[in-house]
Amino acid sequence: LKSRADLCSVSTLACPPSPSIQASPIMAMRVVVVGGVAGGASTAARLRRLTESASITVFEKSGYVSFANCGLPYYIGGEVPQWSKLQITNPEKLYGRFNLDIQIN
């Protein structure tokens, strides 16, 4: 790990604000985020805000990214009848807004 952004990309811990991170002019920064729900999606979006030139790939083993975990009890209890109501965004929207390569399943 060479920078604070590298550390943030491999954990789901929130990192304190830092100045904009610049990739080396010789080699563009490549980041892999494992997990596309909550912490992973937030980490990838934050990293994109810090550096527009990085290549950011998010791997999520399920077919869903960025869904409302706090709503799961309501879904299981039947108060939220459709799983899709918990989905906040999808891979296409994350690509369009943040230029993130999202790999699901």
PDB file of N, CA, C and O in Angstrom, residues 38-95:
ATOM      1  N   ALA A  38     -22.850  -0.995   0.726  1.00  0.00           N
ATOM      2  CA  ALA A  38     -22.527   0.000   1.757  1.00  0.00           C
ATOM      3  C   ALA A  38     -21.075   0.460   1.726  1.00  0.00           C
ATOM      4  O   ALA A  38     -20.733   1.368   0.981  1.00  0.00           O
ATOM      5  N   GLY A  39     -20.198  -0.150   2.531  1.00  0.00           N
ATOM      6  CA  GLY A  39     -18.812   0.308   2.659  1.00  0.00           C
ATOM      7  C   GLY A  39     -18.040   0.280   1.352  1.00  0.00           C
ATOM      8  O   GLY A  39     -17.291   1.206   1.049  1.00  0.00           O
ATOM      9  N   GLY A  40     -18.202  -0.777   0.574  1.00  0.00           N
ATOM     10  CA  GLY A  40     -17.470  -0.894  -0.685  1.00  0.00           C
ATOM     11  C   GLY A  40     -17.897   0.154  -1.692  1.00  0.00           C
ATOM     12  O   GLY A  40     -17.066   0.808  -2.328  1.00  0.00           O
ATOM     13  N   ALA A  41     -19.202   0.326  -1.852  1.00  0.00           N
ATOM     14  CA  ALA A  41     -19.708   1.330  -2.794  1.00  0.00           C
ATOM     15  C   ALA A  41     -19.329   2.739  -2.347  1.00  0.00           C
ATOM     16  O   ALA A  41     -18.939   3.575  -3.163  1.00  0.00           O
ATOM     17  N   SER A  42     -19.401   2.993  -1.039  1.00  0.00           N
ATOM     18  CA  SER A  42     -19.026   4.310  -0.515  1.00  0.00           C
ATOM     19  C   SER A  42     -17.540   4.578  -0.719  1.00  0.00           C
ATOM     20  O   SER A  42     -17.144   5.690  -1.076  1.00  0.00           O
ATOM     21  N   THR A  43     -16.720   3.559  -0.486  1.00  0.00           N
ATOM     22  CA  THR A  43     -15.273   3.705  -0.675  1.00  0.00           C
ATOM     23  C   THR A  43     -14.944   4.020  -2.127  1.00  0.00           C
ATOM     24  O   THR A  43     -14.153   4.917  -2.420  1.00  0.00           O
ATOM     25  N   ALA A  44     -15.563   3.295  -3.040  1.00  0.00           N
ATOM     26  CA  ALA A  44     -15.297   3.515  -4.464  1.00  0.00           C
ATOM     27  C   ALA A  44     -15.743   4.915  -4.900  1.00  0.00           C
ATOM     28  O   ALA A  44     -15.033   5.605  -5.636  1.00  0.00           O
ATOM     29  N   ALA A  45     -16.913   5.343  -4.442  1.00  0.00           N
ATOM     30  CA  ALA A  45     -17.409   6.673  -4.810  1.00  0.00           C
ATOM     31  C   ALA A  45     -16.519   7.772  -4.226  1.00  0.00           C
ATOM     32  O   ALA A  45     -16.212   8.757  -4.900  1.00  0.00           O
ATOM     33  N   ARG A  46     -16.086   7.590  -2.990  1.00  0.00           N
ATOM     34  CA  ARG A  46     -15.208   8.583  -2.356  1.00  0.00           C
ATOM     35  C   ARG A  46     -13.866   8.661  -3.089  1.00  0.00           C
ATOM     36  O   ARG A  46     -13.332   9.737  -3.331  1.00  0.00           O
ATOM     37  N   LEU A  47     -13.326   7.507  -3.427  1.00  0.00           N
ATOM     38  CA  LEU A  47     -12.063   7.491  -4.157  1.00  0.00           C
ATOM     39  C   LEU A  47     -12.199   8.188  -5.502  1.00  0.00           C
ATOM     40  O   LEU A  47     -11.306   8.926  -5.920  1.00  0.00           O
ATOM     41  N   ARG A  48     -13.326   7.989  -6.186  1.00  0.00           N
ATOM     42  CA  ARG A  48     -13.541   8.664  -7.466  1.00  0.00           C
ATOM     43  C   ARG A  48     -13.571  10.172  -7.267  1.00  0.00           C
ATOM     44  O   ARG A  48     -13.059  10.932  -8.087  1.00  0.00           O
ATOM     45  N   ARG A  49     -14.162  10.627  -6.179  1.00  0.00           N
ATOM     46  CA  ARG A  49     -14.192  12.070  -5.927  1.00  0.00           C
ATOM     47  C   ARG A  49     -12.790  12.619  -5.680  1.00  0.00           C
ATOM     48  O   ARG A  49     -12.514  13.773  -5.986  1.00  0.00           O
ATOM     49  N   LEU A  50     -11.911  11.771  -5.122  1.00  0.00           N
ATOM     50  CA  LEU A  50     -10.549  12.213  -4.833  1.00  0.00           C
ATOM     51  C   LEU A  50      -9.647  12.195  -6.063  1.00  0.00           C
ATOM     52  O   LEU A  50      -8.721  12.995  -6.152  1.00  0.00           O
ATOM     53  N   THR A  51      -9.890  11.258  -6.966  1.00  0.00           N
ATOM     54  CA  THR A  51      -9.061  11.180  -8.174  1.00  0.00           C
ATOM     55  C   THR A  51      -9.884  10.688  -9.346  1.00  0.00           C
ATOM     56  O   THR A  51     -10.434   9.589  -9.318  1.00  0.00           O
ATOM     57  N   GLU A  52      -9.980  11.512 -10.360  1.00  0.00           N
ATOM     58  CA  GLU A  52     -10.778  11.162 -11.535  1.00  0.00           C
ATOM     59  C   GLU A  52     -10.046  10.220 -12.476  1.00  0.00           C
ATOM     60  O   GLU A  52     -10.666   9.560 -13.304  1.00  0.00           O
ATOM     61  N   SER A  53      -8.731  10.136 -12.346  1.00  0.00           N
ATOM     62  CA  SER A  53      -7.964   9.352 -13.313  1.00  0.00           C
ATOM     63  C   SER A  53      -7.785   7.885 -12.933  1.00  0.00           C
ATOM     64  O   SER A  53      -7.345   7.092 -13.756  1.00  0.00           O
ATOM     65  N   ALA A  54      -8.124   7.511 -11.720  1.00  0.00           N
ATOM     66  CA  ALA A  54      -7.911   6.124 -11.282  1.00  0.00           C
ATOM     67  C   ALA A  54      -8.858   5.173 -12.001  1.00  0.00           C
ATOM     68  O   ALA A  54      -9.987   5.521 -12.351  1.00  0.00           O
ATOM     69  N   SER A  55      -8.387   3.956 -12.208  1.00  0.00           N
ATOM     70  CA  SER A  55      -9.227   2.876 -12.714  1.00  0.00           C
ATOM     71  C   SER A  55      -9.749   2.129 -11.485  1.00  0.00           C
ATOM     72  O   SER A  55      -8.968   1.536 -10.744  1.00  0.00           O
ATOM     73  N   ILE A  56     -11.062   2.184 -11.251  1.00  0.00           N
ATOM     74  CA  ILE A  56     -11.646   1.603 -10.038  1.00  0.00           C
ATOM     75  C   ILE A  56     -12.585   0.471 -10.427  1.00  0.00           C
ATOM     76  O   ILE A  56     -13.534   0.674 -11.188  1.00  0.00           O
ATOM     77  N   THR A  57     -12.316  -0.721  -9.900  1.00  0.00           N
ATOM     78  CA  THR A  57     -13.146  -1.887 -10.145  1.00  0.00           C
ATOM     79  C   THR A  57     -13.694  -2.386  -8.816  1.00  0.00           C
ATOM     80  O   THR A  57     -12.946  -2.526  -7.845  1.00  0.00           O
ATOM     81  N   VAL A  58     -14.998  -2.641  -8.771  1.00  0.00           N
ATOM     82  CA  VAL A  58     -15.661  -3.146  -7.568  1.00  0.00           C
ATOM     83  C   VAL A  58     -16.156  -4.554  -7.861  1.00  0.00           C
ATOM     84  O   VAL A  58     -16.840  -4.777  -8.860  1.00  0.00           O
ATOM     85  N   PHE A  59     -15.813  -5.500  -6.992  1.00  0.00           N
ATOM     86  CA  PHE A  59     -16.292  -6.874  -7.118  1.00  0.00           C
ATOM     87  C   PHE A  59     -17.318  -7.148  -6.029  1.00  0.00           C
ATOM     88  O   PHE A  59     -17.038  -6.939  -4.849  1.00  0.00           O
ATOM     89  N   GLU A  60     -18.495  -7.605  -6.442  1.00  0.00           N
ATOM     90  CA  GLU A  60     -19.558  -7.965  -5.507  1.00  0.00           C
ATOM     91  C   GLU A  60     -20.048  -9.358  -5.867  1.00  0.00           C
ATOM     92  O   GLU A  60     -20.422  -9.605  -7.011  1.00  0.00           O
ATOM     93  N   LYS A  61     -20.058 -10.266  -4.886  1.00  0.00           N
ATOM     94  CA  LYS A  61     -20.415 -11.651  -5.183  1.00  0.00           C
ATOM     95  C   LYS A  61     -21.908 -11.843  -5.443  1.00  0.00           C
ATOM     96  O   LYS A  61     -22.297 -12.774  -6.120  1.00  0.00           O
ATOM     97  N   SER A  62     -22.743 -10.970  -4.914  1.00  0.00           N
ATOM     98  CA  SER A  62     -24.177 -11.085  -5.197  1.00  0.00           C
ATOM     99  C   SER A  62     -24.495 -10.326  -6.486  1.00  0.00           C
ATOM    100  O   SER A  62     -23.611  -9.780  -7.122  1.00  0.00           O
ATOM    101  N   GLY A  63     -25.722 -10.252  -6.828  1.00  0.00           N
ATOM    102  CA  GLY A  63     -26.123  -9.521  -8.016  1.00  0.00           C
ATOM    103  C   GLY A  63     -26.545  -8.092  -7.726  1.00  0.00           C
ATOM    104  O   GLY A  63     -27.048  -7.407  -8.604  1.00  0.00           O
ATOM    105  N   TYR A  64     -26.349  -7.645  -6.479  1.00  0.00           N
ATOM    106  CA  TYR A  64     -26.844  -6.329  -6.079  1.00  0.00           C
ATOM    107  C   TYR A  64     -25.730  -5.487  -5.485  1.00  0.00           C
ATOM    108  O   TYR A  64     -24.873  -5.980  -4.771  1.00  0.00           O
ATOM    109  N   VAL A  65     -25.763  -4.200  -5.771  1.00  0.00           N
ATOM    110  CA  VAL A  65     -24.841  -3.256  -5.151  1.00  0.00           C
ATOM    111  C   VAL A  65     -25.655  -2.184  -4.449  1.00  0.00           C
ATOM    112  O   VAL A  65     -26.772  -1.870  -4.855  1.00  0.00           O
ATOM    113  N   SER A  66     -25.092  -1.666  -3.392  1.00  0.00           N
ATOM    114  CA  SER A  66     -25.650  -0.522  -2.688  1.00  0.00           C
ATOM    115  C   SER A  66     -27.150  -0.662  -2.400  1.00  0.00           C
ATOM    116  O   SER A  66     -27.967   0.093  -2.902  1.00  0.00           O
ATOM    117  N   PHE A  67     -27.491  -1.627  -1.566  1.00  0.00           N
ATOM    118  CA  PHE A  67     -28.884  -1.742  -1.150  1.00  0.00           C
ATOM    119  C   PHE A  67     -29.012  -1.393   0.325  1.00  0.00           C
ATOM    120  O   PHE A  67     -28.027  -1.330   1.052  1.00  0.00           O
ATOM    121  N   ALA A  68     -30.221  -1.146   0.776  1.00  0.00           N
ATOM    122  CA  ALA A  68     -30.482  -0.695   2.145  1.00  0.00           C
ATOM    123  C   ALA A  68     -30.474  -1.883   3.109  1.00  0.00           C
ATOM    124  O   ALA A  68     -31.499  -2.523   3.319  1.00  0.00           O
ATOM    125  N   ASN A  69     -29.310  -2.163   3.693  1.00  0.00           N
ATOM    126  CA  ASN A  69     -29.197  -3.253   4.659  1.00  0.00           C
ATOM    127  C   ASN A  69     -30.160  -3.090   5.825  1.00  0.00           C
ATOM    128  O   ASN A  69     -30.697  -4.067   6.335  1.00  0.00           O
ATOM    129  N   CYS A  70     -30.375  -1.850   6.241  1.00  0.00           N
ATOM    130  CA  CYS A  70     -31.248  -1.605   7.385  1.00  0.00           C
ATOM    131  C   CYS A  70     -32.699  -1.983   7.086  1.00  0.00           C
ATOM    132  O   CYS A  70     -33.492  -2.170   8.000  1.00  0.00           O
ATOM    133  N   GLY A  71     -33.043  -2.132   5.819  1.00  0.00           N
ATOM    134  CA  GLY A  71     -34.405  -2.513   5.457  1.00  0.00           C
ATOM    135  C   GLY A  71     -34.639  -4.006   5.389  1.00  0.00           C
ATOM    136  O   GLY A  71     -35.775  -4.456   5.206  1.00  0.00           O
ATOM    137  N   LEU A  72     -33.584  -4.813   5.540  1.00  0.00           N
ATOM    138  CA  LEU A  72     -33.737  -6.270   5.447  1.00  0.00           C
ATOM    139  C   LEU A  72     -34.757  -6.839   6.430  1.00  0.00           C
ATOM    140  O   LEU A  72     -35.561  -7.685   6.043  1.00  0.00           O
ATOM    141  N   PRO A  73     -34.783  -6.421   7.698  1.00  0.00           N
ATOM    142  CA  PRO A  73     -35.804  -6.964   8.600  1.00  0.00           C
ATOM    143  C   PRO A  73     -37.238  -6.690   8.121  1.00  0.00           C
ATOM    144  O   PRO A  73     -38.129  -7.520   8.301  1.00  0.00           O
ATOM    145  N   TYR A  74     -37.445  -5.552   7.487  1.00  0.00           N
ATOM    146  CA  TYR A  74     -38.775  -5.218   6.978  1.00  0.00           C
ATOM    147  C   TYR A  74     -39.136  -6.082   5.767  1.00  0.00           C
ATOM    148  O   TYR A  74     -40.282  -6.461   5.581  1.00  0.00           O
ATOM    149  N   TYR A  75     -38.133  -6.388   4.956  1.00  0.00           N
ATOM    150  CA  TYR A  75     -38.359  -7.276   3.813  1.00  0.00           C
ATOM    151  C   TYR A  75     -38.671  -8.695   4.296  1.00  0.00           C
ATOM    152  O   TYR A  75     -39.637  -9.317   3.854  1.00  0.00           O
ATOM    153  N   ILE A  76     -37.875  -9.181   5.221  1.00  0.00           N
ATOM    154  CA  ILE A  76     -38.084 -10.530   5.758  1.00  0.00           C
ATOM    155  C   ILE A  76     -39.424 -10.621   6.479  1.00  0.00           C
ATOM    156  O   ILE A  76     -40.132 -11.624   6.386  1.00  0.00           O
ATOM    157  N   GLY A  77     -39.805  -9.563   7.180  1.00  0.00           N
ATOM    158  CA  GLY A  77     -41.087  -9.538   7.900  1.00  0.00           C
ATOM    159  C   GLY A  77     -42.288  -9.288   7.014  1.00  0.00           C
ATOM    160  O   GLY A  77     -43.421  -9.321   7.476  1.00  0.00           O
ATOM    161  N   GLY A  78     -42.061  -9.014   5.744  1.00  0.00           N
ATOM    162  CA  GLY A  78     -43.167  -8.817   4.816  1.00  0.00           C
ATOM    163  C   GLY A  78     -43.674  -7.395   4.701  1.00  0.00           C
ATOM    164  O   GLY A  78     -44.581  -7.128   3.919  1.00  0.00           O
ATOM    165  N   GLU A  79     -43.115  -6.478   5.476  1.00  0.00           N
ATOM    166  CA  GLU A  79     -43.573  -5.088   5.398  1.00  0.00           C
ATOM    167  C   GLU A  79     -43.110  -4.401   4.115  1.00  0.00           C
ATOM    168  O   GLU A  79     -43.753  -3.482   3.628  1.00  0.00           O
ATOM    169  N   VAL A  80     -41.975  -4.840   3.589  1.00  0.00           N
ATOM    170  CA  VAL A  80     -41.497  -4.395   2.284  1.00  0.00           C
ATOM    171  C   VAL A  80     -41.655  -5.604   1.370  1.00  0.00           C
ATOM    172  O   VAL A  80     -40.893  -6.557   1.462  1.00  0.00           O
ATOM    173  N   PRO A  81     -42.671  -5.602   0.501  1.00  0.00           N
ATOM    174  CA  PRO A  81     -42.987  -6.810  -0.268  1.00  0.00           C
ATOM    175  C   PRO A  81     -42.004  -7.157  -1.387  1.00  0.00           C
ATOM    176  O   PRO A  81     -41.883  -8.314  -1.754  1.00  0.00           O
ATOM    177  N   GLN A  82     -41.297  -6.168  -1.926  1.00  0.00           N
ATOM    178  CA  GLN A  82     -40.400  -6.429  -3.057  1.00  0.00           C
ATOM    179  C   GLN A  82     -38.961  -6.088  -2.695  1.00  0.00           C
ATOM    180  O   GLN A  82     -38.674  -5.003  -2.194  1.00  0.00           O
ATOM    181  N   TRP A  83     -38.063  -7.048  -2.988  1.00  0.00           N
ATOM    182  CA  TRP A  83     -36.641  -6.843  -2.740  1.00  0.00           C
ATOM    183  C   TRP A  83     -36.135  -5.593  -3.461  1.00  0.00           C
ATOM    184  O   TRP A  83     -35.308  -4.851  -2.951  1.00  0.00           O
ATOM    185  N   SER A  84     -36.657  -5.333  -4.648  1.00  0.00           N
ATOM    186  CA  SER A  84     -36.188  -4.203  -5.450  1.00  0.00           C
ATOM    187  C   SER A  84     -36.408  -2.861  -4.750  1.00  0.00           C
ATOM    188  O   SER A  84     -35.748  -1.887  -5.065  1.00  0.00           O
ATOM    189  N   LYS A  85     -37.322  -2.812  -3.796  1.00  0.00           N
ATOM    190  CA  LYS A  85     -37.565  -1.565  -3.051  1.00  0.00           C
ATOM    191  C   LYS A  85     -36.383  -1.213  -2.146  1.00  0.00           C
ATOM    192  O   LYS A  85     -36.252  -0.068  -1.730  1.00  0.00           O
ATOM    193  N   LEU A  86     -35.536  -2.203  -1.836  1.00  0.00           N
ATOM    194  CA  LEU A  86     -34.366  -1.951  -0.996  1.00  0.00           C
ATOM    195  C   LEU A  86     -33.149  -1.527  -1.810  1.00  0.00           C
ATOM    196  O   LEU A  86     -32.176  -1.023  -1.259  1.00  0.00           O
ATOM    197  N   GLN A  87     -33.212  -1.726  -3.101  1.00  0.00           N
ATOM    198  CA  GLN A  87     -32.068  -1.406  -3.955  1.00  0.00           C
ATOM    199  C   GLN A  87     -31.972   0.098  -4.159  1.00  0.00           C
ATOM    200  O   GLN A  87     -32.903   0.737  -4.631  1.00  0.00           O
ATOM    201  N   ILE A  88     -30.813   0.645  -3.795  1.00  0.00           N
ATOM    202  CA  ILE A  88     -30.600   2.086  -3.900  1.00  0.00           C
ATOM    203  C   ILE A  88     -30.149   2.471  -5.303  1.00  0.00           C
ATOM    204  O   ILE A  88     -30.586   3.457  -5.869  1.00  0.00           O
ATOM    205  N   THR A  89     -29.249   1.687  -5.855  1.00  0.00           N
ATOM    206  CA  THR A  89     -28.737   1.962  -7.194  1.00  0.00           C
ATOM    207  C   THR A  89     -28.369   0.646  -7.868  1.00  0.00           C
ATOM    208  O   THR A  89     -28.577  -0.415  -7.306  1.00  0.00           O
ATOM    209  N   ASN A  90     -27.831   0.721  -9.064  1.00  0.00           N
ATOM    210  CA  ASN A  90     -27.424  -0.486  -9.788  1.00  0.00           C
ATOM    211  C   ASN A  90     -26.074  -0.224 -10.470  1.00  0.00           C
ATOM    212  O   ASN A  90     -25.607   0.914 -10.509  1.00  0.00           O
ATOM    213  N   PRO A  91     -25.442  -1.275 -10.991  1.00  0.00           N
ATOM    214  CA  PRO A  91     -24.122  -1.097 -11.606  1.00  0.00           C
ATOM    215  C   PRO A  91     -24.099  -0.060 -12.728  1.00  0.00           C
ATOM    216  O   PRO A  91     -23.141   0.701 -12.857  1.00  0.00           O
ATOM    217  N   GLU A  92     -25.142  -0.016 -13.524  1.00  0.00           N
ATOM    218  CA  GLU A  92     -25.177   0.933 -14.639  1.00  0.00           C
ATOM    219  C   GLU A  92     -25.177   2.376 -14.141  1.00  0.00           C
ATOM    220  O   GLU A  92     -24.493   3.237 -14.703  1.00  0.00           O
ATOM    221  N   LYS A  93     -25.932   2.649 -13.091  1.00  0.00           N
ATOM    222  CA  LYS A  93     -25.973   4.007 -12.548  1.00  0.00           C
ATOM    223  C   LYS A  93     -24.627   4.391 -11.925  1.00  0.00           C
ATOM    224  O   LYS A  93     -24.178   5.526 -12.059  1.00  0.00           O
ATOM    225  N   LEU A  94     -23.987   3.438 -11.231  1.00  0.00           N
ATOM    226  CA  LEU A  94     -22.683   3.726 -10.635  1.00  0.00           C
ATOM    227  C   LEU A  94     -21.636   3.983 -11.714  1.00  0.00           C
ATOM    228  O   LEU A  94     -20.769   4.842 -11.553  1.00  0.00           O
ATOM    229  N   TYR A  95     -21.732   3.269 -12.818  1.00  0.00           N
ATOM    230  CA  TYR A  95     -20.805   3.518 -13.929  1.00  0.00           C
ATOM    231  C   TYR A  95     -21.058   4.902 -14.525  1.00  0.00           C
ATOM    232  O   TYR A  95     -20.118   5.671 -14.758  1.00  0.00           O
TER     233      TYR A  95
END
